[in-house]
Short mmCIF file of C-alpha atoms in Angstrom, two decimals:
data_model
loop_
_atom_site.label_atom_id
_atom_site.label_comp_id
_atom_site.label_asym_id
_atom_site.label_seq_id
_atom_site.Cartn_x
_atom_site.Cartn_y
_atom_site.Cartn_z
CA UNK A 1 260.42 36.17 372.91
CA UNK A 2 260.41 37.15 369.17
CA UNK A 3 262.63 38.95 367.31
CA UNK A 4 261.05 41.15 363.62
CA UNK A 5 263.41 41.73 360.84
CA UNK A 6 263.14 44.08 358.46
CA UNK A 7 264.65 44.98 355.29
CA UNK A 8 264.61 48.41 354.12
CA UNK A 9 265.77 50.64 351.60
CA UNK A 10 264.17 54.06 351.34
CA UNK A 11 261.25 53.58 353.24
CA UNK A 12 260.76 56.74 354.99
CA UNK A 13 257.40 56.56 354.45
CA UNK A 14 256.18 53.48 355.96
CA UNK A 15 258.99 52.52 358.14
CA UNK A 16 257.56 54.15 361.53
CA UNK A 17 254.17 52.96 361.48
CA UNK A 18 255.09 49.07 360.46
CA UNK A 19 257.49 49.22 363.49
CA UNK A 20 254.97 50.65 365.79
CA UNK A 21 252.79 47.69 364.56
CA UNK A 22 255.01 44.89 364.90
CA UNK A 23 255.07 45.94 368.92
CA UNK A 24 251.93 46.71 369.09
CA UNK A 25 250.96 42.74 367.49
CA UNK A 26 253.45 41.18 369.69
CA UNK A 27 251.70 42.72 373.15
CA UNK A 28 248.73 41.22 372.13
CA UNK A 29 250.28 38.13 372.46
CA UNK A 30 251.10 38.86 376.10
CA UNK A 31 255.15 38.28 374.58
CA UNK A 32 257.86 40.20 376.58
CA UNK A 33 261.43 40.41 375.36
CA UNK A 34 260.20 42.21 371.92
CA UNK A 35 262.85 43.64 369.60
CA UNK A 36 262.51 44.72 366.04
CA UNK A 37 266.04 44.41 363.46
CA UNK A 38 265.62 46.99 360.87
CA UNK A 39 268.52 46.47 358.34
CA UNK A 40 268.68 49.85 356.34
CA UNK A 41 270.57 48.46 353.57
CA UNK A 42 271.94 51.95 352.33
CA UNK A 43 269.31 54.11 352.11
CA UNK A 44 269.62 57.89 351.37
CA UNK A 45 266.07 59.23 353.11
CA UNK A 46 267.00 59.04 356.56
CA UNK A 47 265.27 55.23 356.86
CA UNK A 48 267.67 54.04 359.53
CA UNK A 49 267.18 57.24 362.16
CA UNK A 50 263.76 56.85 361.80
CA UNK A 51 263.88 53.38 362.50
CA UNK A 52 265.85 53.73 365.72
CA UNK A 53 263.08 56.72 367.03
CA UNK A 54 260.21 54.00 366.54
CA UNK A 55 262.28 51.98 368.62
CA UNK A 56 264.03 49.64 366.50
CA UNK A 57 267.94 48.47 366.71
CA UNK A 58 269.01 49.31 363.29
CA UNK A 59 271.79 47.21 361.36
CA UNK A 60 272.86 49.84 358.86
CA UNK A 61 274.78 48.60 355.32
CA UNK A 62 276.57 51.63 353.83
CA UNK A 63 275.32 50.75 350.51
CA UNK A 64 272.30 48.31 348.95
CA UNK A 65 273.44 44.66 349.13
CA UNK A 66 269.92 43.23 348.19
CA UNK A 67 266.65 41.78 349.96
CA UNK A 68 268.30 38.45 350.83
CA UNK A 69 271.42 39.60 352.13
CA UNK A 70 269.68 42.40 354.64
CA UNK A 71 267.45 39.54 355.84
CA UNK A 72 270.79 37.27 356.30
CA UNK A 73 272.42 40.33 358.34
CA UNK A 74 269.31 40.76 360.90
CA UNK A 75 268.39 37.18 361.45
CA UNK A 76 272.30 37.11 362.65
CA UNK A 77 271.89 40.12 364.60
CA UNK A 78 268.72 39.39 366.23
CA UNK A 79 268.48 38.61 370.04
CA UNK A 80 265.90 35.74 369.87
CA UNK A 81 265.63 32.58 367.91
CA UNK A 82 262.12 33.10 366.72
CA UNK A 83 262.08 35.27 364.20
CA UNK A 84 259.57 36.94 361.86
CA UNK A 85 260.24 38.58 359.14
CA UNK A 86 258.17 41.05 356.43
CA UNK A 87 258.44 44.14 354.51
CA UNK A 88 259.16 47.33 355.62
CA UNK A 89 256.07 49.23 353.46
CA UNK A 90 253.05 48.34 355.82
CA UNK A 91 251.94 45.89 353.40
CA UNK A 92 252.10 42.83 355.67
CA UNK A 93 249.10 43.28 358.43
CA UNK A 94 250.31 41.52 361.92
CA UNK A 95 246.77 40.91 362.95
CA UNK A 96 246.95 37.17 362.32
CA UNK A 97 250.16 36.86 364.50
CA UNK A 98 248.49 35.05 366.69
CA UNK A 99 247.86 32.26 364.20
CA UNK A 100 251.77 32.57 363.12
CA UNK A 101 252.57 31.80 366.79
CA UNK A 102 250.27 29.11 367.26
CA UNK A 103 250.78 27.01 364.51
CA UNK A 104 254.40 27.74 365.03
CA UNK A 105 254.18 26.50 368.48
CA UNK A 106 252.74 23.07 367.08
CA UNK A 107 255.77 22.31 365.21
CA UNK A 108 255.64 24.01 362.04
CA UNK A 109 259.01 25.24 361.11
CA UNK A 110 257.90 27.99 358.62
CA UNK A 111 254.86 29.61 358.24
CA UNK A 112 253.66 31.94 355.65
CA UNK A 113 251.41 34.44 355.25
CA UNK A 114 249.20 33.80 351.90
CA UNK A 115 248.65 37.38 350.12
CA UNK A 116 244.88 38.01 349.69
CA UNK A 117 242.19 40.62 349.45
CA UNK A 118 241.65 43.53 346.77
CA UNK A 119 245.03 45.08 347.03
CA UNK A 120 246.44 41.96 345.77
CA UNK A 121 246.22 42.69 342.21
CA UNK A 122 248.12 41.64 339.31
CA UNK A 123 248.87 43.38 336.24
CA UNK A 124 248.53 41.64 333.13
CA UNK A 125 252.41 41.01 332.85
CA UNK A 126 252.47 40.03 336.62
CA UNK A 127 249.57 37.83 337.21
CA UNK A 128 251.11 35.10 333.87
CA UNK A 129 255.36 35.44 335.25
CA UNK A 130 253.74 34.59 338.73
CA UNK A 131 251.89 31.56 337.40
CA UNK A 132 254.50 30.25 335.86
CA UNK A 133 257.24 30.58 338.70
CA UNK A 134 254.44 28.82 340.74
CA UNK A 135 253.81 25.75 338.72
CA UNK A 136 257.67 25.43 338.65
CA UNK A 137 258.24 25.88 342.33
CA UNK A 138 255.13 23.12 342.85
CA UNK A 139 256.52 21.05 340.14
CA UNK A 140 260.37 21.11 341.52
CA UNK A 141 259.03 20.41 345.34
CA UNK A 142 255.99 18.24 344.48
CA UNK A 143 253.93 19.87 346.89
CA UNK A 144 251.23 22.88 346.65
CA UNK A 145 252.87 26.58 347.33
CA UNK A 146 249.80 28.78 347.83
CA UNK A 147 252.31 32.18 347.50
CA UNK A 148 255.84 31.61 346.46
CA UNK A 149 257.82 35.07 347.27
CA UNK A 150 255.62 36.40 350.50
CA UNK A 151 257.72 38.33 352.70
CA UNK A 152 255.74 37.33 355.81
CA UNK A 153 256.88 34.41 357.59
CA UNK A 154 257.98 33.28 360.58
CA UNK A 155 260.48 30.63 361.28
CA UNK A 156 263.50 29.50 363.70
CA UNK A 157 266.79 31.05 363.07
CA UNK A 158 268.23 27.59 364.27
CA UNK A 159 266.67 26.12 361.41
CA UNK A 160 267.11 28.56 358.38
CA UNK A 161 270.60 29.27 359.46
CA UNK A 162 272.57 26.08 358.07
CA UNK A 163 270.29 27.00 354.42
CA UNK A 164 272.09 30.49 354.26
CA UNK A 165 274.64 29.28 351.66
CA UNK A 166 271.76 28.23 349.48
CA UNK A 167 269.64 31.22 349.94
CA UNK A 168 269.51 34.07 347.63
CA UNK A 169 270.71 38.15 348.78
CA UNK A 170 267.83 39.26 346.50
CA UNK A 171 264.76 39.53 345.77
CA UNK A 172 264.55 35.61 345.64
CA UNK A 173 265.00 35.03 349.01
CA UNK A 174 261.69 34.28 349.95
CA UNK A 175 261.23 31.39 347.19
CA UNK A 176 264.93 29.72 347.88
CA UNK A 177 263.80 29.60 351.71
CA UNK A 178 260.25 27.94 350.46
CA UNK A 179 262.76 25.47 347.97
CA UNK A 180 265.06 25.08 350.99
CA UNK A 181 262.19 23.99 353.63
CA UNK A 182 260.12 21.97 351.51
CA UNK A 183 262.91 19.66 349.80
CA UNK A 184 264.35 18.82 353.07
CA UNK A 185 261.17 17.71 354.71
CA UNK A 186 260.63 20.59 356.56
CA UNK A 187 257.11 21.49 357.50
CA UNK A 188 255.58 24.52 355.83
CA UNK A 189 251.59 25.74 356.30
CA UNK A 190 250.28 29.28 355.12
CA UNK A 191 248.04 31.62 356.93
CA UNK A 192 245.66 34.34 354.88
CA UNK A 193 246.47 37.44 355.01
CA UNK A 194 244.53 40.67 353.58
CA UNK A 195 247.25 42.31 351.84
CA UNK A 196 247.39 46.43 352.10
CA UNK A 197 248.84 48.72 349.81
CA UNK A 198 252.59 49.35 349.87
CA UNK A 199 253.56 53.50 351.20
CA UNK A 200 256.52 54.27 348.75
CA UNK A 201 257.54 52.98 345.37
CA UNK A 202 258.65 49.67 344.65
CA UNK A 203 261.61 47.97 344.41
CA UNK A 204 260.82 45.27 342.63
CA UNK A 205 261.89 44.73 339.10
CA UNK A 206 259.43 42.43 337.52
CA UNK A 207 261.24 40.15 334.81
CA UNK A 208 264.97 41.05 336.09
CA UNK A 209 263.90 39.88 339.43
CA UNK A 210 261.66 36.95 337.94
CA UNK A 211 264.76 35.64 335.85
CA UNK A 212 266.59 35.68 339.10
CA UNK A 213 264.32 33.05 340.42
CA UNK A 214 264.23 30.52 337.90
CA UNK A 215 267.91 30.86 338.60
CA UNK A 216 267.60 30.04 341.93
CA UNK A 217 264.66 27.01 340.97
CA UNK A 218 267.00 25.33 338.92
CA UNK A 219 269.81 25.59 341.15
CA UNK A 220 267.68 24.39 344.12
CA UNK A 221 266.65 21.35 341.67
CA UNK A 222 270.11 20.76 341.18
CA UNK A 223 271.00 20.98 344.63
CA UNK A 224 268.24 19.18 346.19
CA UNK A 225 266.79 16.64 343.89
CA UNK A 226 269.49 16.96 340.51
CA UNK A 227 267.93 14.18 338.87
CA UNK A 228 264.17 15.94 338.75
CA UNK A 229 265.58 18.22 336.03
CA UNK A 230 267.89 15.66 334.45
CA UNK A 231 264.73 13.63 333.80
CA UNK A 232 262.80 16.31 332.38
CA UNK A 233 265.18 16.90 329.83
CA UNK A 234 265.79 13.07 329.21
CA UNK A 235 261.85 12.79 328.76
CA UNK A 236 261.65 15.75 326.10
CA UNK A 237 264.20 14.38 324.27
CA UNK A 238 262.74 11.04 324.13
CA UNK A 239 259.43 12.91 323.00
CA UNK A 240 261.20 14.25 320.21
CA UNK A 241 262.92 10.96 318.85
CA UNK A 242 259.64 9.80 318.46
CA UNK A 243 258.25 12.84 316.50
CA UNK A 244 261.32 12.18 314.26
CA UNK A 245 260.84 8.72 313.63
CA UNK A 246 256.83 9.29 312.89
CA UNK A 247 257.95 11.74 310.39
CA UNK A 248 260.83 9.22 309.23
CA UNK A 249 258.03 6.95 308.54
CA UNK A 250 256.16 9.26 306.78
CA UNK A 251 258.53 10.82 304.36
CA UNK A 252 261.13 7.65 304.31
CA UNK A 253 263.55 10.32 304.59
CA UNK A 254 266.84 8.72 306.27
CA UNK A 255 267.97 11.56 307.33
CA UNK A 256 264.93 12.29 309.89
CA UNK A 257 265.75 8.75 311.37
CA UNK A 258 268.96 9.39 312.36
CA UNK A 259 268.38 12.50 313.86
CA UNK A 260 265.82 10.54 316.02
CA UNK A 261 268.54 8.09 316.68
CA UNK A 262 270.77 10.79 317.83
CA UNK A 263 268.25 12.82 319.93
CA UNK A 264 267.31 9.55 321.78
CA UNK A 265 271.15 8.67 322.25
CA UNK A 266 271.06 12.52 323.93
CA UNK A 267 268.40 11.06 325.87
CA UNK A 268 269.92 8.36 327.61
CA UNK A 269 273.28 10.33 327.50
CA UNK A 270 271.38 13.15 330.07
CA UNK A 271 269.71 10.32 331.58
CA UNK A 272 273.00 8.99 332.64
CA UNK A 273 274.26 12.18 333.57
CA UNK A 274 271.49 12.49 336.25
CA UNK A 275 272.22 9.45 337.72
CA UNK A 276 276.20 11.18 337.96
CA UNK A 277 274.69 14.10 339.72
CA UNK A 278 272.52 12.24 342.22
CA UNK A 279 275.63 10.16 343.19
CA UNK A 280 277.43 13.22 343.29
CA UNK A 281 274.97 14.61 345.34
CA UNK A 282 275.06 12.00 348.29
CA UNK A 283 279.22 11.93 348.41
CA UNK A 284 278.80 15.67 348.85
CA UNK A 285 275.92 15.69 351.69
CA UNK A 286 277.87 12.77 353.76
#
């Protein structure tokens, strides 16, 4: 028993065929009890009714409330527990659901398909933002994130439901849930995938939609592990005291080593604070 969910705005154009393929993958599998959740979150080009003629039980929004929050609305309305979830542009090929289901079935609780292959090309502006929201998603959970936003993944709606609070309704869905599993202790693997070229136009918005997940980093950090970014800051600051006092040294200016006095006082002062926020932290989690 598996349930699909997909998000969709204005995605006439792809819509049927990805349906027809998520039944199509889950017969292979010998599965009965198949349903596919299309959430057309307010589209205008007929999406939903050609949803529900390919078979699918549509959850219809009567305007666009974001990635996140249409996968939030069919994980709830789905039948099954196990639930997969991927875009609604035939980008994400199905043909390694048998992998998903295996590994799945071993205990992982999320896995993800890892983008590959020649249609998985970045731009010059894309290739550098996705680096860096990378190193700070493997910096913040201390643990290697092959892909950070895929929209393939499957995962138990038993155990992504009590992380809906801390999950973004955008585009950042995808990352918070990665943040979400793998600062909890949750078990996370990735499975290759040959990525295909999207049917319609895009709905991403490149540095809007990057800026909204270092948002969501930094409030995972804060949520999960406050004194990680606390640190950080205390560290830099430290780092600069000392560049002040060298230069203090080297120009006997006075004035250089008291502004190293104060940044190091900062220092300890966000130090401190960290150690606040973790305490915080734990009163709030009992």
């Amino acid at each position: 028993m598996i349930s699909f969910v997909l998000p969709a705005l204005n995605e006439h154009e792809g819509i049927a065929d990805t349906i027809k393929e998520c039944f199509v993958a889950a017969a292979a599998l010998e599965l009965n009890d198949i349903e596919v959740v299309v959430v057309d979150d307010g589209s205008t080009d007929g999406t939903g009714d050609i949803a529900r003629m390919a078979g699918a039980t549509v959850v219809r929004h009567p305007a666009p409330g974001g990635y996140g929050r249409a996968l939030k609305a069919g994980i709830e309305a789905a039948k099954h527990d196990t639930i997969v979830i991927l875009d609604a542009d035939g980008t994400y090929p199905l043909d390694r659901l048998a992998d998903f289901h295996r590994l799945y079935s071993e205990g992982f609780d999320m896995i993800v398909g890892r983008r590959t292959g020649p249609q998985y090309r970045e731009s010059a502006m894309k290739s550098p933002l996705r680096m860096i929201l990378q190193f700070l998603v493997e910096t913040t959970t201390g643990q290697r994130v092959p892909d950070v936003n895929s929209g393939l993944r499957m995962f138990s709606r038993g155990t992504i439901r009590p992380y809906f609070s801390r999950l973004s309704e955008t585009f950042s869905f995808s990352t918070s849930s990665t943040l979400a599993y793998k600062m909890t202790g949750k078990f996370v693997t990735y499975v290759d995938i040959d990525y295909r070229e999207r049917a319609g136009v895009t709905k991403v918005r490149l540095f809007r939609d990057s800026l909204r997940t270092l948002q969501f980093i930094i409030q995972a950090i804060l949520y999960y592990n406050p004194l990680k970014i606390f640190l950080l800051v205390s560290l830099g600051c430290v780092g600069l005291s000392v560049v002040l006092f060298l230069l203090a040294w080297i120009t006997q200016l006075l004035s250089l080593f008291l502004l190293g006095v104060g940044t190091l006082l900062v220092s300890l002062l966000v130090f401190s604070i960290g150690l606040l926020a973790v305490q915080l932290k734990e009163i709030m989690h009992q």
